[in-house]
Structure formats: structure tokens, C-alpha cells
Short mmCIF file of C-alpha atoms and ligand atoms in Angstrom, two decimals:
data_model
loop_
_atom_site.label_atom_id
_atom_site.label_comp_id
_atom_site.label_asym_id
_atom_site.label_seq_id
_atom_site.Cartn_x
_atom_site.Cartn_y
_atom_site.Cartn_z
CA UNK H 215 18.31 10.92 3.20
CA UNK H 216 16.12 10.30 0.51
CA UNK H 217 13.09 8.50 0.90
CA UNK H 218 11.33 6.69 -2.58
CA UNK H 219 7.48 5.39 -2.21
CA UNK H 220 6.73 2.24 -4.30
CA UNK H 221 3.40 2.33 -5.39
CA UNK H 222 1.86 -0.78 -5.96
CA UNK H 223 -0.94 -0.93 -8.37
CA UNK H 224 -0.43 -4.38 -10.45
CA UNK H 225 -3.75 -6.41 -9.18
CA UNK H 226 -6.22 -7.41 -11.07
CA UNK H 227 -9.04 -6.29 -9.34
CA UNK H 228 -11.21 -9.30 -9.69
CA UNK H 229 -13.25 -8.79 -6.16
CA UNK H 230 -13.99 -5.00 -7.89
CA UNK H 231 -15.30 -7.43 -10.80
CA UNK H 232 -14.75 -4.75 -13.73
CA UNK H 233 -13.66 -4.78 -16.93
CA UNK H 234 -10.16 -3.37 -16.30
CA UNK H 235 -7.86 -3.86 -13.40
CA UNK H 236 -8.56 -1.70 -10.20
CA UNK H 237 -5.85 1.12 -11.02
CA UNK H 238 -7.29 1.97 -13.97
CA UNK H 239 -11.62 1.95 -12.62
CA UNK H 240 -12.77 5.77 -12.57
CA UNK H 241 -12.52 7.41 -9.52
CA UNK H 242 -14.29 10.77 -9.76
CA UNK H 243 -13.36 12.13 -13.05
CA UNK H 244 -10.26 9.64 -13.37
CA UNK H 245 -8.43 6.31 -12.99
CA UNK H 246 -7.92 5.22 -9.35
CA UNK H 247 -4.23 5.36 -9.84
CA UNK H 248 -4.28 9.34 -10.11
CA UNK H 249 -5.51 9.81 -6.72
CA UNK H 250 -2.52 8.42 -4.73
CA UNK H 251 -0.05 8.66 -7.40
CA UNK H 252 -0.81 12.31 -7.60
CA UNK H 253 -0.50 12.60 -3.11
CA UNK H 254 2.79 10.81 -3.14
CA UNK H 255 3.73 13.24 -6.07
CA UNK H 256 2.80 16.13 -4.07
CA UNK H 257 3.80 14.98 -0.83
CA UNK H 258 7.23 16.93 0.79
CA UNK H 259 8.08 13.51 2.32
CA UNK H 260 8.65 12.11 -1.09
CA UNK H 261 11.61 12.37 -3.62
CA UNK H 262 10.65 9.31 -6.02
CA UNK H 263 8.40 7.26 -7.00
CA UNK H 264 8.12 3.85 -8.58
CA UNK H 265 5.15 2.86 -10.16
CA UNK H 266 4.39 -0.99 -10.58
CA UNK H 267 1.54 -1.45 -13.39
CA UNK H 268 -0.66 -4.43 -14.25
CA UNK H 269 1.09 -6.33 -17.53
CA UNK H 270 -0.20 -4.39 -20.64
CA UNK H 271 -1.18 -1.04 -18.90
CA UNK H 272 2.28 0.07 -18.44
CA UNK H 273 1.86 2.74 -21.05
CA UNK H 274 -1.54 3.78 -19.69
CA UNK H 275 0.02 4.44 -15.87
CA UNK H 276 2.74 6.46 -17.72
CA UNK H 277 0.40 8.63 -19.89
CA UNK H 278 -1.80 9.34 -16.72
CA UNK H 279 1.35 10.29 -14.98
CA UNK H 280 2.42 12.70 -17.72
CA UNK H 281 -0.96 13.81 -17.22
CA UNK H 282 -1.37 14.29 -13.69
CA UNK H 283 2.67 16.41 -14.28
CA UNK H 284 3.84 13.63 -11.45
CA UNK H 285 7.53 14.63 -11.84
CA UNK H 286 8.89 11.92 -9.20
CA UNK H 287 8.03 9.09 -11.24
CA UNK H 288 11.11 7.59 -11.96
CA UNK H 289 10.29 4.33 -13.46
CA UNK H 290 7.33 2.24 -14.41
CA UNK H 291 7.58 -1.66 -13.94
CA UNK H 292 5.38 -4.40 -14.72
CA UNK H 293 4.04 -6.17 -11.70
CA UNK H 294 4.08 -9.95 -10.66
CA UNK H 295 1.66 -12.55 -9.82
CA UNK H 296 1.12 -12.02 -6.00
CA UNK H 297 1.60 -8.29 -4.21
CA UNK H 298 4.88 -9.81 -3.12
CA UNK H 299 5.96 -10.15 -6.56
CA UNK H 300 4.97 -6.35 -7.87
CA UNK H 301 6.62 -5.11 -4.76
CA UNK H 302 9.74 -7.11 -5.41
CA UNK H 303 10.08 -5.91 -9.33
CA UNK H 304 9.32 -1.94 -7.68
CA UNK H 305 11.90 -2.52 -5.45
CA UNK H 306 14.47 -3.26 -7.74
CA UNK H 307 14.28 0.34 -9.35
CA UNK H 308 14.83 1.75 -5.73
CA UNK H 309 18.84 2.79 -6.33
CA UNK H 310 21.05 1.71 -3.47
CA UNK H 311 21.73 4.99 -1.73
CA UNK H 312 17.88 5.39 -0.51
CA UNK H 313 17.61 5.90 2.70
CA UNK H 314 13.61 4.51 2.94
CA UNK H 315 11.11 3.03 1.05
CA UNK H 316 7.67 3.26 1.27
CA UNK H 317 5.38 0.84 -0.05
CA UNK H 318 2.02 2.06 -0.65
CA UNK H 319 -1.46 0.31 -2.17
CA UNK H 320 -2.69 2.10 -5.48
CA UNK H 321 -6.39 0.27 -3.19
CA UNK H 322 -5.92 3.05 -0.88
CA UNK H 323 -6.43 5.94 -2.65
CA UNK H 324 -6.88 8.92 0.10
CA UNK H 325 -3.84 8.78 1.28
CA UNK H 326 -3.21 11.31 4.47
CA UNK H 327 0.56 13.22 3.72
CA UNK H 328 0.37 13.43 7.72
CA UNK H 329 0.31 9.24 7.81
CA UNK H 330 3.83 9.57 6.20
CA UNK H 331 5.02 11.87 8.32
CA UNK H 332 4.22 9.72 11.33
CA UNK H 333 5.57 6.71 9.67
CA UNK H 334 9.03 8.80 8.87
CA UNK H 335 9.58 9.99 12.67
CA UNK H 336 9.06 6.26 13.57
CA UNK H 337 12.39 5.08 11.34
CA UNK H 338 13.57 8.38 12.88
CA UNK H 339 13.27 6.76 16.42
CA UNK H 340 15.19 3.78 15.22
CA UNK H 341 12.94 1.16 14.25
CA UNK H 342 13.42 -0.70 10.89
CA UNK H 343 9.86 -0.16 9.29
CA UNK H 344 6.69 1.54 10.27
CA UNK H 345 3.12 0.54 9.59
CA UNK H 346 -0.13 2.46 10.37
CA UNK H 347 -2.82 0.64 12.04
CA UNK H 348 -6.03 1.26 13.70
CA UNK H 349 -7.91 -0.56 16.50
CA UNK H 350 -10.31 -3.28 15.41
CA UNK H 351 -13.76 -2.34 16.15
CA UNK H 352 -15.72 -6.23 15.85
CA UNK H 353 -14.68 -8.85 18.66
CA UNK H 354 -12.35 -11.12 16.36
CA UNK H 355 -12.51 -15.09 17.19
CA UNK H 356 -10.15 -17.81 16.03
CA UNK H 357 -12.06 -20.69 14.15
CA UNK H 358 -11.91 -24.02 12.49
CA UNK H 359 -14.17 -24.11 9.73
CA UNK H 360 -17.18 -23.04 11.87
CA UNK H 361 -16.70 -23.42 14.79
CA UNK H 362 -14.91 -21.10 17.18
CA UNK H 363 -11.99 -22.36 18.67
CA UNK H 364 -10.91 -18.75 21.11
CA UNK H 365 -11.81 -15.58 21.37
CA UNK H 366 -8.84 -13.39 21.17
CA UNK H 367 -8.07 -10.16 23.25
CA UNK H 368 -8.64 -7.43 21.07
CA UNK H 369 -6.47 -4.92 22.90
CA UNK H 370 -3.75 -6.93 21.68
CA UNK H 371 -4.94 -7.02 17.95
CA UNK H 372 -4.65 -3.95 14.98
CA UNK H 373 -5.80 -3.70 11.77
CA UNK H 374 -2.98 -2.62 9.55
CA UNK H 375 -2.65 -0.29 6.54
CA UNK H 376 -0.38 0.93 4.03
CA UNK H 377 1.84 2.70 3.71
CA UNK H 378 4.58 0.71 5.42
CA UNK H 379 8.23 2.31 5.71
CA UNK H 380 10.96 0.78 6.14
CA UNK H 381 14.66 1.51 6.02
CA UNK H 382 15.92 0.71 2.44
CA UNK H 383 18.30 -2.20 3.07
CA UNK H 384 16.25 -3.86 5.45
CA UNK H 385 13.57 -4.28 2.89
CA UNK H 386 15.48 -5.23 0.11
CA UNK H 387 17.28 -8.19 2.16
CA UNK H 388 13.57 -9.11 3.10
CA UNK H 389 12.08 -8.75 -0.45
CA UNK H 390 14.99 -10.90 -1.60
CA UNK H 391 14.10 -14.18 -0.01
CA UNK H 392 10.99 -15.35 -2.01
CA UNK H 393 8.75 -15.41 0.99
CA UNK H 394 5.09 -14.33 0.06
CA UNK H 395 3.18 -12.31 2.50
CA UNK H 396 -0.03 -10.52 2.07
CA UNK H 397 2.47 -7.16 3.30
CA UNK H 398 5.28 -5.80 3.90
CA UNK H 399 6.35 -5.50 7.65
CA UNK H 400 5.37 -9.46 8.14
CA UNK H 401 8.70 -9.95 6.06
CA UNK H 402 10.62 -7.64 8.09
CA UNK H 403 9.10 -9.20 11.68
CA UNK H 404 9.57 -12.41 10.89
CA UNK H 405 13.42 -11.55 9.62
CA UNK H 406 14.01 -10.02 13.32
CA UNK H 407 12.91 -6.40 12.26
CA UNK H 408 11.79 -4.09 14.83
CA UNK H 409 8.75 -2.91 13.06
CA UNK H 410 6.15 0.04 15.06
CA UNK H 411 2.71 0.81 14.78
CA UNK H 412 1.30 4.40 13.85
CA UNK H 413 -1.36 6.04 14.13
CA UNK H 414 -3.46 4.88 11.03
CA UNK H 415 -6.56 6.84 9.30
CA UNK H 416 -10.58 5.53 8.56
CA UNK H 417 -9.77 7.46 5.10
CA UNK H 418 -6.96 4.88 4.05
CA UNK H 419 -9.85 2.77 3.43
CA UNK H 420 -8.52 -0.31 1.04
CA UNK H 421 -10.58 -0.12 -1.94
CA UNK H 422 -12.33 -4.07 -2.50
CA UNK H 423 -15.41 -4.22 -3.53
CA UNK H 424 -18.04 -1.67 -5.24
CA UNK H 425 -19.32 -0.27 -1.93
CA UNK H 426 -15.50 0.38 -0.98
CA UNK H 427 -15.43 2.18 -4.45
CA UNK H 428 -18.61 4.59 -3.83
CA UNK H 429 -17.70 4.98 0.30
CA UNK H 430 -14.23 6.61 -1.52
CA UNK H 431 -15.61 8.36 -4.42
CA UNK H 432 -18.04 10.34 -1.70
CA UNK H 433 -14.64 11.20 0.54
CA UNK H 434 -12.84 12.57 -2.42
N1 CTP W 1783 -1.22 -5.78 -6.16
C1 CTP W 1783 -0.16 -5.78 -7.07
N2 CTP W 1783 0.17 -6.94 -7.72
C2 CTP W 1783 -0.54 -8.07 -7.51
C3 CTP W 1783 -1.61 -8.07 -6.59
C4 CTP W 1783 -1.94 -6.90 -5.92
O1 CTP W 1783 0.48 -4.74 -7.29
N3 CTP W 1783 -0.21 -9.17 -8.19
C5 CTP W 1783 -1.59 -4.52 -5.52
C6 CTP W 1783 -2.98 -4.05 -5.94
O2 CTP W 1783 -2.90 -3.33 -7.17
C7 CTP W 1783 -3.42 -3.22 -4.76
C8 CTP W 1783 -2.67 -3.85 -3.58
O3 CTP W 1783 -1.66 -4.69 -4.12
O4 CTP W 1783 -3.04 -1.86 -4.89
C9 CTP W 1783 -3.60 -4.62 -2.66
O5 CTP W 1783 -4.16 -5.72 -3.38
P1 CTP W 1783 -5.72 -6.02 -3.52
O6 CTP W 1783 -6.51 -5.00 -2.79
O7 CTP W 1783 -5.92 -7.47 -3.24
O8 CTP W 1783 -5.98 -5.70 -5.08
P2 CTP W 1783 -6.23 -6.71 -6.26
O9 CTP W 1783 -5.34 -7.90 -6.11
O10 CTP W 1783 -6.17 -5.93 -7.52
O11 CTP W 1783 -7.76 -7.13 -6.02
P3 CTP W 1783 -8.36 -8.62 -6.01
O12 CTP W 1783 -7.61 -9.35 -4.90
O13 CTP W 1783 -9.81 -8.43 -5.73
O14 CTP W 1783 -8.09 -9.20 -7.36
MG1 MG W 1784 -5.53 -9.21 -4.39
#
């Protein structure tokens, strides 16, 4: 059963607004990327890992890997247009005979190793992908342009993380069909996958804007 994490780091970062894509902005004493590159690395759940790089910093993500001594890293791919895209070219190194794959934002940087193990025990229970998610904390409404159309019950509503698991093949078939989704699982639902909800964590906090960036840099 071996289970390979996809690490998706391929956007430009234009919210972030910096000269250089996300990845690569310092984080503490280095590049954004080393922080969850080096916790997949190190994490006893993982056995490889695929790193998908913005075009032209393919050599830079494999340098800091060296760097870092991230022995899983089994390939380095150049990312697409959309997150679909750089999840679909990652995927592709994934060799048949994986058992899962884990698809996880380079955005999210303090990645919990106990996240993964709650995702794992969910494929364990026989569902086709896992997701962590947290309860949302603001009163969401549905609206057209401004004006609010319904409130909606918030006990039925998450907020959703990464990293999503999901068992290998199901993913691949999904990734295959050239649907574009913001993530993961919403490819596997909407394909008739049985996807579960973990508990997620406050410190898988998606990197955006600068405030995201300091909020992390203080939690390191
Ligand atoms: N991502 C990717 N390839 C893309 C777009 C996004 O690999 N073409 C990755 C990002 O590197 C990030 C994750 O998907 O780890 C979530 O994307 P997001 O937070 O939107 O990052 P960016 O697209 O880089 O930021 P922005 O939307 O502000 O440009
Ligand atoms: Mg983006």
C-alpha cells in the first residue's frame, strides 16, 4: 500500500503580489515550498512525492529539495494553467501500483502529519477520498450581485482544506476528464465518489494574501 502526496505548488501567486511566484516567497529563513515539502518528506504516512513547479523554477524546487535532503521526491513537473492542470501533469508521475494519492497545496504550508493520518483511516473505512474541513464560523448567504437571495444553514456547510486523499485510480479516472474544479474531491463527488470529511486544522491556513503570509510566518 503505498501512498504518494502530490504537492502542488505551480501558481503564480498574483493575490501575494510579489516578484516571484508564491512557492518560492521567503518563509522564515526560506522559500515557502520548504515548509510542506520538507513535512510530507518527513511524514511516516508518505513514500513519494511529486513536486509540480511554476514553468521556469523547476530547477529552483529541485535545488531546494536537494537542500532540504527530501529523499521522496521522485519527480519534478512543470505545472499547468489552472490547479486542475498542475494536479493533472503531478498525477501522471504517480506509477500505477499506488495505492493513494494525496494532493496537497504548497499555500498551506503548516501542514499537521496527524491531518494525514485522519485522512488515511478514512480510505481505510472505505470511502474513495478524504478531505479535511472545518466548520464555518460567519453566517454564509447566497446572493445575486448584492442582494441576498437565502441564507443558508450553516450546520450543513464546511470549509474545506487540503490535503485531499483519495484512492489512486479513482483520481486518475477523475483527473482524466478535463473538468476544472477549484479541488480535488468536487471531481470525485460529482463522478459518484463517496468522498468524507475530517477533522481539519486553523494551522492549514491557505496562504493568499500578505497578512496570510505574516499570520504563518508567526506559527512557524
Ligand atoms: N496552483 C498550481 N497551479 C496553478 C494554480 C495554482 O499548482 N496553475 C497551486 C498553487 O501553487 C497553490 C494551490 O494551487 O499551492 C492553491 O492555489 P492558490 O492559493 O490560488 O495559489 P496561486 O494561484 O499561486 O495564487 P493566486 O490565485 O493569488 O495567483
Ligand atoms: Mg490561484
Amino acid at each position: 500500500m503505498s501512498t504518494w502526496a502530490v504537492l502542488v505548488a505551480a501558481g503564480r501567486g498574483e493575490r501575494l503580489g510579489e516578484d516571484r511566484p508564491k512557492a518560492f516567497v521567503r518563509l522564515g529563513e526560506l522559500p515557502l515550498l520548504a515548509e510542506p515539502l520538507r513535512r510530507l518528506d518527513e511524514s511516516e504516512w508518505v513514500d513519494a512525492v511529486v513536486l509540480v513547479a511554476p514553468p521556469e523554477w523547476e530547477e529552483p524546487a529541485i535545488l531546494l529539495a536537494e537542500e532540504l535532503g527530501a529523499s521522496k521526491v521522485t519527480a519534478c513537473v512543470t505545472g499547468g494553467e489552472t490547479r486542475s492542470d498542475s494536479v493533472r501533469a503531478g498525477v501522471a508521475e504517480v506509477p500505477e501500483d499506488a495505492a493513494v494519492i494525496l494532493v496537497h497545496d504548497a499555500a498551506r504550508p503548516l501542514l499537521p502529519d496527524e491531518v494525514i493520518g485522519r485522512l488515511l483511516a478514512a480510505l481505510g473505512e472505505g470511502y474513495d477520498g478524504a478531505v479535511p474541513a472545518l466548520p464555518l464560523p460567519d453566517t454564509v448567504k447566497r446572493v445575486e450581485r448584492d442582494l441576498v437571495v437565502e441564507t443558508l444553514d450553516r450546520s450543513e456547510l464546511v470549509a474545506v482544506q487540503t490535503p485531499q486523499a483519495f484512492l489512486a485510480p479513482v483520481l486518475r479516472a477523475c483527473v482524466e476528464s478535463t473538468q476544472n474544479a477549484t479541488d480535488c474531491a468536487s471531481l470525485v463527488e460529482k463522478s459518484g465518489g463517496r468522498v468524507r470529511i475530517v477533522q481539519g486544522d486553523e494551522r492549514l491556513l491557505k496562504v493568499t494574501t500578505r497578512a496570510d503570509l505574516e499570520r504563518v510566518a508567526a506559527w512557524l
